[in-house]
């Protein structure tokens, strides 16, 4: 009874963790779309406090220069690390970036936006740690759950550090992309451990190989699409910086070929999902989890198209940016869980969950 209860606890904690990760992706999207990354210039505290200030009067007179100096020192350390790994040109670019020397003005809304993002991240980290602790229930049956749960704790720690570098270095392009892909990796690992705990190791291919292969292809192209989307945002950031925040309605048009690629791949994603949906309907009954996941994926795709239109034609409203990001992660999560559910028996415990 104790072992079973422990397993149920792990599944519940894992599910809460997955939900928190989606919320964290949404919070990160809000931070980026509102330019709140430097709302808290230090870490892990915010302006040297566990609870951030609500007024500039609570800060010392020299707070701007003090945090510029800390940011500069942090970037110098990161540049040295890049030198070690052979990225000398990027290291030199970071060292010569004069915009880093421009102090950030205190903004209550941005400070609390970033603080809430960090708070959600900390809570997510605690739940990931709890997953690692309760995963030891499977030490005799599913050692892979233990390994993945522990690995995810270290991965989210690295992700937190990388996030601070993203902000500190003024969103160095490739780091932004890696940051997003790591978020998807953490999410995928949590979904995998949840699935393994539900199925308890009894796997069986439930569809024709064509369906499984197409699902894998669709998932891979969706990841490519998300990567292109991240690169579009990087280009838009560069355009916004060049135009000093003016002419917002022209930012997307000036993003270049990467925006066209992002849009074209979106059409491919839609077409492939239509084909996959038809195959899933032929392979499973309408109440099966596979059909439910496919329907949810379609909903996410349609909502993404709507938010994409808002982003393209309404000058990148912040709410649409954050929504677009979280919808992409929900689509990925649904497709990934669908793939896992193609390799299970409908007769095992937890089927249809």
Tab-separated table of C-alpha atoms in Angstrom:
chain	number	residue	atom	x	y	z
A	1	UNK	CA	0.000	0.000	0.000
A	2	UNK	CA	2.865	2.364	0.877
A	3	UNK	CA	4.598	1.797	-2.478
A	4	UNK	CA	1.401	2.414	-4.416
A	5	UNK	CA	0.670	5.580	-2.432
A	6	UNK	CA	4.192	6.841	-3.110
A	7	UNK	CA	3.721	6.194	-6.812
A	8	UNK	CA	0.430	8.089	-6.843
A	9	UNK	CA	2.119	10.979	-5.046
A	10	UNK	CA	4.856	11.097	-7.680
A	11	UNK	CA	2.285	11.177	-10.488
A	12	UNK	CA	0.351	14.007	-8.828
A	13	UNK	CA	3.493	16.043	-8.154
A	14	UNK	CA	4.726	15.404	-11.694
A	15	UNK	CA	1.423	16.611	-13.158
A	16	UNK	CA	1.528	19.780	-11.055
A	17	UNK	CA	5.117	20.302	-12.234
A	18	UNK	CA	4.075	20.064	-15.882
A	19	UNK	CA	1.342	22.649	-15.325
A	20	UNK	CA	3.803	24.941	-13.545
A	21	UNK	CA	6.260	24.644	-16.425
A	22	UNK	CA	3.610	25.845	-18.863
A	23	UNK	CA	2.800	28.741	-16.513
A	24	UNK	CA	6.518	29.527	-16.292
A	25	UNK	CA	6.820	29.633	-20.093
A	26	UNK	CA	3.867	32.036	-20.151
A	27	UNK	CA	5.469	34.191	-17.446
A	28	UNK	CA	8.742	34.243	-19.373
A	29	UNK	CA	6.857	35.334	-22.482
A	30	UNK	CA	5.245	38.174	-20.537
A	31	UNK	CA	8.645	39.265	-19.210
A	32	UNK	CA	10.146	39.353	-22.671
A	33	UNK	CA	7.195	40.990	-24.430
A	34	UNK	CA	7.052	43.760	-21.817
A	35	UNK	CA	10.821	44.267	-21.666
A	36	UNK	CA	10.924	43.386	-17.972
A	37	UNK	CA	14.049	41.243	-18.048
A	38	UNK	CA	16.096	43.805	-16.148
A	39	UNK	CA	13.243	44.583	-13.771
A	40	UNK	CA	15.371	42.858	-11.149
A	41	UNK	CA	19.006	43.672	-11.951
A	42	UNK	CA	20.474	41.180	-9.465
A	43	UNK	CA	19.908	37.496	-8.680
A	44	UNK	CA	18.663	35.624	-6.662
A	45	UNK	CA	17.443	38.702	-4.787
A	46	UNK	CA	15.714	41.656	-6.430
A	47	UNK	CA	17.418	44.968	-5.694
A	48	UNK	CA	19.090	43.188	-2.802
A	49	UNK	CA	15.756	42.133	-1.273
A	50	UNK	CA	13.685	38.990	-1.088
A	51	UNK	CA	10.585	41.175	-1.598
A	52	UNK	CA	11.276	43.883	-4.212
A	53	UNK	CA	10.689	47.581	-3.584
A	54	UNK	CA	7.535	49.332	-4.714
A	55	UNK	CA	9.008	52.821	-4.917
A	56	UNK	CA	12.285	54.320	-6.085
A	57	UNK	CA	12.545	56.070	-2.712
A	58	UNK	CA	13.386	52.680	-1.191
A	59	UNK	CA	16.570	52.434	-3.275
A	60	UNK	CA	19.965	54.046	-2.605
A	61	UNK	CA	20.933	57.055	-4.706
A	62	UNK	CA	23.687	55.171	-6.560
A	63	UNK	CA	21.625	52.043	-7.342
A	64	UNK	CA	21.971	52.454	-11.123
A	65	UNK	CA	25.757	52.487	-11.248
A	66	UNK	CA	26.034	49.741	-8.632
A	67	UNK	CA	24.008	47.308	-10.739
A	68	UNK	CA	25.687	48.350	-13.995
A	69	UNK	CA	29.023	47.433	-12.400
A	70	UNK	CA	27.668	44.036	-11.305
A	71	UNK	CA	26.212	43.382	-14.755
A	72	UNK	CA	29.481	44.350	-16.416
A	73	UNK	CA	31.445	42.005	-14.151
A	74	UNK	CA	29.025	39.159	-14.876
A	75	UNK	CA	29.321	39.668	-18.618
A	76	UNK	CA	33.104	39.744	-18.395
A	77	UNK	CA	33.052	36.360	-16.656
A	78	UNK	CA	30.758	34.984	-19.338
A	79	UNK	CA	32.997	36.399	-22.085
A	80	UNK	CA	35.989	34.596	-20.555
A	81	UNK	CA	34.033	31.343	-20.621
A	82	UNK	CA	33.193	31.921	-24.289
A	83	UNK	CA	36.901	32.429	-25.000
A	84	UNK	CA	37.650	29.053	-23.445
A	85	UNK	CA	35.123	27.344	-25.742
A	86	UNK	CA	36.414	29.114	-28.852
A	87	UNK	CA	33.705	31.782	-29.260
A	88	UNK	CA	36.179	34.674	-29.257
A	89	UNK	CA	34.215	36.905	-31.634
A	90	UNK	CA	31.060	36.653	-29.556
A	91	UNK	CA	33.093	37.275	-26.397
A	92	UNK	CA	34.588	40.391	-27.957
A	93	UNK	CA	31.126	41.574	-29.000
A	94	UNK	CA	29.862	41.255	-25.432
A	95	UNK	CA	32.900	43.095	-24.077
A	96	UNK	CA	32.409	45.957	-26.543
A	97	UNK	CA	28.628	46.257	-26.120
A	98	UNK	CA	28.224	49.828	-24.860
A	99	UNK	CA	24.494	49.386	-24.287
A	100	UNK	CA	25.340	47.284	-21.235
A	101	UNK	CA	26.727	50.453	-19.627
A	102	UNK	CA	23.382	52.236	-19.920
A	103	UNK	CA	21.670	52.008	-16.511
A	104	UNK	CA	18.095	50.765	-16.196
A	105	UNK	CA	15.549	53.080	-14.615
A	106	UNK	CA	13.507	51.591	-11.799
A	107	UNK	CA	10.023	50.632	-12.985
A	108	UNK	CA	7.626	49.139	-10.458
A	109	UNK	CA	5.558	47.206	-13.019
A	110	UNK	CA	8.598	45.681	-14.701
A	111	UNK	CA	10.237	44.866	-11.402
A	112	UNK	CA	7.213	42.957	-10.138
A	113	UNK	CA	6.675	41.271	-13.505
A	114	UNK	CA	10.197	39.855	-13.372
A	115	UNK	CA	9.844	39.046	-9.659
A	116	UNK	CA	6.660	37.027	-10.273
A	117	UNK	CA	8.435	35.206	-13.105
A	118	UNK	CA	11.256	34.294	-10.723
A	119	UNK	CA	8.796	33.247	-8.049
A	120	UNK	CA	7.032	30.877	-10.454
A	121	UNK	CA	10.443	29.565	-11.501
A	122	UNK	CA	11.405	28.918	-7.880
A	123	UNK	CA	8.141	27.071	-7.188
A	124	UNK	CA	8.659	25.005	-10.353
A	125	UNK	CA	12.157	24.171	-9.158
A	126	UNK	CA	10.811	22.985	-5.807
A	127	UNK	CA	8.311	20.688	-7.518
A	128	UNK	CA	11.006	19.331	-9.825
A	129	UNK	CA	13.060	18.579	-6.722
A	130	UNK	CA	10.056	16.830	-5.150
A	131	UNK	CA	9.715	14.765	-8.337
A	132	UNK	CA	13.335	13.680	-7.935
A	133	UNK	CA	12.757	12.705	-4.296
A	134	UNK	CA	9.580	10.700	-4.939
A	135	UNK	CA	11.039	9.115	-8.076
A	136	UNK	CA	13.039	6.732	-5.864
A	137	UNK	CA	9.827	4.755	-5.420
A	138	UNK	CA	10.655	3.343	-8.863
A	139	UNK	CA	14.205	2.264	-8.005
A	140	UNK	CA	13.300	-1.403	-8.550
A	141	UNK	CA	10.994	-1.048	-11.541
A	142	UNK	CA	11.778	2.134	-13.497
A	143	UNK	CA	15.277	3.439	-12.805
A	144	UNK	CA	15.009	5.683	-15.862
A	145	UNK	CA	12.376	7.757	-14.020
A	146	UNK	CA	14.910	8.415	-11.252
A	147	UNK	CA	17.654	9.388	-13.691
A	148	UNK	CA	15.434	11.725	-15.718
A	149	UNK	CA	13.919	13.354	-12.625
A	150	UNK	CA	17.349	14.100	-11.133
A	151	UNK	CA	18.711	15.246	-14.496
A	152	UNK	CA	15.781	17.647	-14.853
A	153	UNK	CA	16.676	19.338	-11.560
A	154	UNK	CA	20.179	20.093	-12.843
A	155	UNK	CA	18.814	21.115	-16.235
A	156	UNK	CA	16.390	23.651	-14.749
A	157	UNK	CA	19.238	25.079	-12.646
A	158	UNK	CA	21.301	25.554	-15.796
A	159	UNK	CA	18.242	27.051	-17.510
A	160	UNK	CA	17.890	29.615	-14.730
A	161	UNK	CA	21.536	30.638	-15.098
A	162	UNK	CA	21.199	30.806	-18.883
A	163	UNK	CA	18.113	32.990	-18.503
A	164	UNK	CA	20.129	35.475	-16.471
A	165	UNK	CA	22.759	35.512	-19.231
A	166	UNK	CA	20.064	36.117	-21.861
A	167	UNK	CA	19.021	39.292	-20.060
A	168	UNK	CA	22.465	40.425	-18.952
A	169	UNK	CA	23.951	40.201	-22.464
A	170	UNK	CA	21.056	42.026	-24.136
A	171	UNK	CA	19.566	38.843	-25.600
A	172	UNK	CA	22.519	37.358	-27.521
A	173	UNK	CA	20.760	35.626	-30.406
A	174	UNK	CA	21.791	31.983	-30.176
A	175	UNK	CA	21.464	31.967	-26.383
A	176	UNK	CA	17.802	32.987	-26.703
A	177	UNK	CA	17.168	30.039	-29.018
A	178	UNK	CA	18.994	27.594	-26.753
A	179	UNK	CA	17.026	28.966	-23.784
A	180	UNK	CA	13.714	28.184	-25.513
A	181	UNK	CA	14.802	24.727	-26.668
A	182	UNK	CA	15.985	23.895	-23.147
A	183	UNK	CA	12.560	24.886	-21.819
A	184	UNK	CA	10.991	22.390	-24.228
A	185	UNK	CA	13.511	19.728	-23.181
A	186	UNK	CA	12.654	20.195	-19.492
A	187	UNK	CA	8.966	19.998	-20.352
A	188	UNK	CA	9.483	16.857	-22.461
A	189	UNK	CA	11.377	15.118	-19.648
A	190	UNK	CA	8.606	15.871	-17.157
A	191	UNK	CA	5.973	14.601	-19.584
A	192	UNK	CA	8.065	11.462	-20.168
A	193	UNK	CA	8.389	10.636	-16.472
A	194	UNK	CA	4.659	11.214	-16.000
A	195	UNK	CA	3.906	8.854	-18.876
A	196	UNK	CA	6.319	6.177	-17.642
A	197	UNK	CA	4.823	6.318	-14.159
A	198	UNK	CA	1.295	5.933	-15.547
A	199	UNK	CA	2.130	3.076	-17.901
A	200	UNK	CA	4.566	1.451	-15.440
A	201	UNK	CA	6.886	0.062	-18.063
A	202	UNK	CA	4.375	-1.955	-20.074
A	203	UNK	CA	4.892	-0.640	-23.586
A	204	UNK	CA	3.352	-1.853	-26.781
A	205	UNK	CA	3.072	-0.302	-30.249
A	206	UNK	CA	-0.613	0.462	-30.759
A	207	UNK	CA	-0.585	1.840	-34.319
A	208	UNK	CA	0.872	1.195	-37.744
A	209	UNK	CA	4.479	2.395	-38.152
A	210	UNK	CA	3.318	5.079	-40.628
A	211	UNK	CA	1.355	6.864	-37.889
A	212	UNK	CA	4.254	6.751	-35.457
A	213	UNK	CA	6.754	7.972	-38.074
A	214	UNK	CA	4.467	10.810	-39.190
A	215	UNK	CA	3.897	11.845	-35.578
A	216	UNK	CA	7.657	11.995	-35.060
A	217	UNK	CA	8.087	14.057	-38.244
A	218	UNK	CA	5.309	16.451	-37.200
A	219	UNK	CA	6.926	16.882	-33.788
A	220	UNK	CA	10.343	17.575	-35.346
A	221	UNK	CA	8.914	20.173	-37.745
A	222	UNK	CA	7.018	21.811	-34.867
A	223	UNK	CA	10.295	22.168	-32.977
A	224	UNK	CA	11.837	23.702	-36.116
A	225	UNK	CA	8.877	26.061	-36.344
A	226	UNK	CA	9.318	27.125	-32.712
A	227	UNK	CA	13.029	27.699	-33.382
A	228	UNK	CA	12.208	29.896	-36.381
A	229	UNK	CA	9.710	31.770	-34.211
A	230	UNK	CA	12.417	32.438	-31.642
A	231	UNK	CA	14.731	33.694	-34.378
A	232	UNK	CA	11.974	35.970	-35.705
A	233	UNK	CA	11.723	37.490	-32.253
A	234	UNK	CA	15.504	37.953	-32.177
A	235	UNK	CA	15.391	39.811	-35.493
A	236	UNK	CA	12.499	41.944	-34.287
A	237	UNK	CA	14.477	42.823	-31.148
A	238	UNK	CA	17.423	43.874	-33.321
A	239	UNK	CA	15.152	46.022	-35.510
A	240	UNK	CA	13.519	47.593	-32.445
A	241	UNK	CA	16.913	48.446	-30.999
A	242	UNK	CA	18.097	49.928	-34.300
A	243	UNK	CA	14.951	52.068	-34.586
A	244	UNK	CA	15.157	52.984	-30.884
A	245	UNK	CA	11.654	51.658	-30.256
A	246	UNK	CA	10.020	53.790	-32.969
A	247	UNK	CA	7.972	52.674	-36.018
A	248	UNK	CA	6.693	49.576	-34.200
A	249	UNK	CA	4.302	48.704	-37.021
A	250	UNK	CA	7.289	48.142	-39.366
A	251	UNK	CA	9.302	45.797	-37.129
A	252	UNK	CA	7.884	42.545	-38.511
A	253	UNK	CA	8.320	43.650	-42.128
A	254	UNK	CA	11.961	44.457	-41.449
A	255	UNK	CA	12.650	41.061	-39.821
A	256	UNK	CA	13.664	39.630	-43.212
A	257	UNK	CA	13.565	36.121	-44.640
A	258	UNK	CA	13.295	34.374	-41.284
A	259	UNK	CA	9.735	35.687	-40.887
A	260	UNK	CA	8.799	34.277	-44.318
A	261	UNK	CA	10.327	30.918	-43.358
A	262	UNK	CA	8.419	30.919	-40.074
A	263	UNK	CA	5.150	31.594	-41.907
A	264	UNK	CA	5.805	28.968	-44.609
A	265	UNK	CA	6.718	26.262	-42.100
A	266	UNK	CA	3.475	27.078	-40.247
A	267	UNK	CA	1.557	26.061	-43.368
A	268	UNK	CA	3.509	22.778	-43.512
A	269	UNK	CA	2.757	22.126	-39.837
A	270	UNK	CA	-0.957	22.667	-40.464
A	271	UNK	CA	-1.066	20.356	-43.501
A	272	UNK	CA	0.868	17.559	-41.793
A	273	UNK	CA	-1.380	17.753	-38.751
A	274	UNK	CA	-4.456	17.445	-40.970
A	275	UNK	CA	-3.018	14.241	-42.464
A	276	UNK	CA	-1.997	12.944	-39.033
A	277	UNK	CA	-5.459	13.670	-37.631
A	278	UNK	CA	-7.063	11.635	-40.418
A	279	UNK	CA	-4.744	8.704	-39.657
A	280	UNK	CA	-5.350	8.952	-35.900
A	281	UNK	CA	-9.126	8.917	-36.464
A	282	UNK	CA	-8.800	5.736	-38.503
A	283	UNK	CA	-6.595	4.080	-35.876
A	284	UNK	CA	-8.420	4.945	-32.630
A	285	UNK	CA	-11.976	5.423	-31.446
A	286	UNK	CA	-13.185	8.934	-30.737
A	287	UNK	CA	-12.875	8.572	-26.944
A	288	UNK	CA	-9.246	7.450	-27.078
A	289	UNK	CA	-6.590	9.712	-25.552
A	290	UNK	CA	-4.847	9.854	-28.924
A	291	UNK	CA	-7.850	11.500	-30.599
A	292	UNK	CA	-8.299	13.866	-27.670
A	293	UNK	CA	-4.660	14.928	-27.894
A	294	UNK	CA	-4.938	15.435	-31.657
A	295	UNK	CA	-8.044	17.600	-31.218
A	296	UNK	CA	-6.264	19.656	-28.564
A	297	UNK	CA	-3.270	20.066	-30.877
A	298	UNK	CA	-5.537	21.401	-33.615
A	299	UNK	CA	-7.070	23.892	-31.219
A	300	UNK	CA	-3.599	25.142	-30.278
A	301	UNK	CA	-2.613	25.458	-33.946
A	302	UNK	CA	-5.709	27.484	-34.804
A	303	UNK	CA	-5.182	29.772	-31.823
A	304	UNK	CA	-1.554	30.203	-32.854
A	305	UNK	CA	-2.658	31.265	-36.320
A	306	UNK	CA	-4.964	33.858	-34.762
A	307	UNK	CA	-2.272	35.256	-32.453
A	308	UNK	CA	0.202	35.178	-35.362
A	309	UNK	CA	-2.169	37.403	-37.350
A	310	UNK	CA	-2.388	39.786	-34.390
A	311	UNK	CA	1.403	39.895	-34.174
A	312	UNK	CA	1.839	40.532	-37.902
A	313	UNK	CA	-0.878	43.109	-38.483
A	314	UNK	CA	-1.313	44.851	-35.129
A	315	UNK	CA	2.276	45.887	-34.322
A	316	UNK	CA	3.234	43.031	-32.008
A	317	UNK	CA	0.904	43.568	-29.034
A	318	UNK	CA	2.568	42.172	-25.882
A	319	UNK	CA	-0.397	39.970	-24.914
A	320	UNK	CA	-0.239	38.253	-28.320
A	321	UNK	CA	3.515	37.663	-28.001
A	322	UNK	CA	3.202	35.891	-24.658
A	323	UNK	CA	0.131	33.949	-25.797
A	324	UNK	CA	1.848	32.842	-29.009
A	325	UNK	CA	4.778	31.424	-27.046
A	326	UNK	CA	2.696	29.465	-24.550
A	327	UNK	CA	0.433	28.130	-27.324
A	328	UNK	CA	3.527	26.849	-29.124
A	329	UNK	CA	4.682	25.066	-25.964
A	330	UNK	CA	1.204	23.578	-25.429
A	331	UNK	CA	1.189	22.325	-29.012
A	332	UNK	CA	4.613	20.768	-28.512
A	333	UNK	CA	3.573	19.157	-25.232
A	334	UNK	CA	0.429	17.710	-26.782
A	335	UNK	CA	2.288	16.325	-29.793
A	336	UNK	CA	5.011	14.847	-27.609
A	337	UNK	CA	2.503	13.181	-25.288
A	338	UNK	CA	0.666	11.856	-28.344
A	339	UNK	CA	3.903	10.263	-29.554
A	340	UNK	CA	4.397	8.597	-26.172
A	341	UNK	CA	0.829	7.318	-26.205
A	342	UNK	CA	1.360	5.591	-29.539
A	343	UNK	CA	3.702	3.215	-27.741
A	344	UNK	CA	1.424	1.857	-25.056
A	345	UNK	CA	-1.262	-0.768	-24.639
A	346	UNK	CA	-4.868	0.329	-24.199
A	347	UNK	CA	-5.198	-2.445	-21.599
A	348	UNK	CA	-2.538	-1.280	-19.165
A	349	UNK	CA	-3.267	0.610	-15.955
A	350	UNK	CA	-3.641	4.301	-16.635
A	351	UNK	CA	-4.669	3.878	-20.278
A	352	UNK	CA	-6.570	6.867	-21.552
A	353	UNK	CA	-5.025	9.148	-18.933
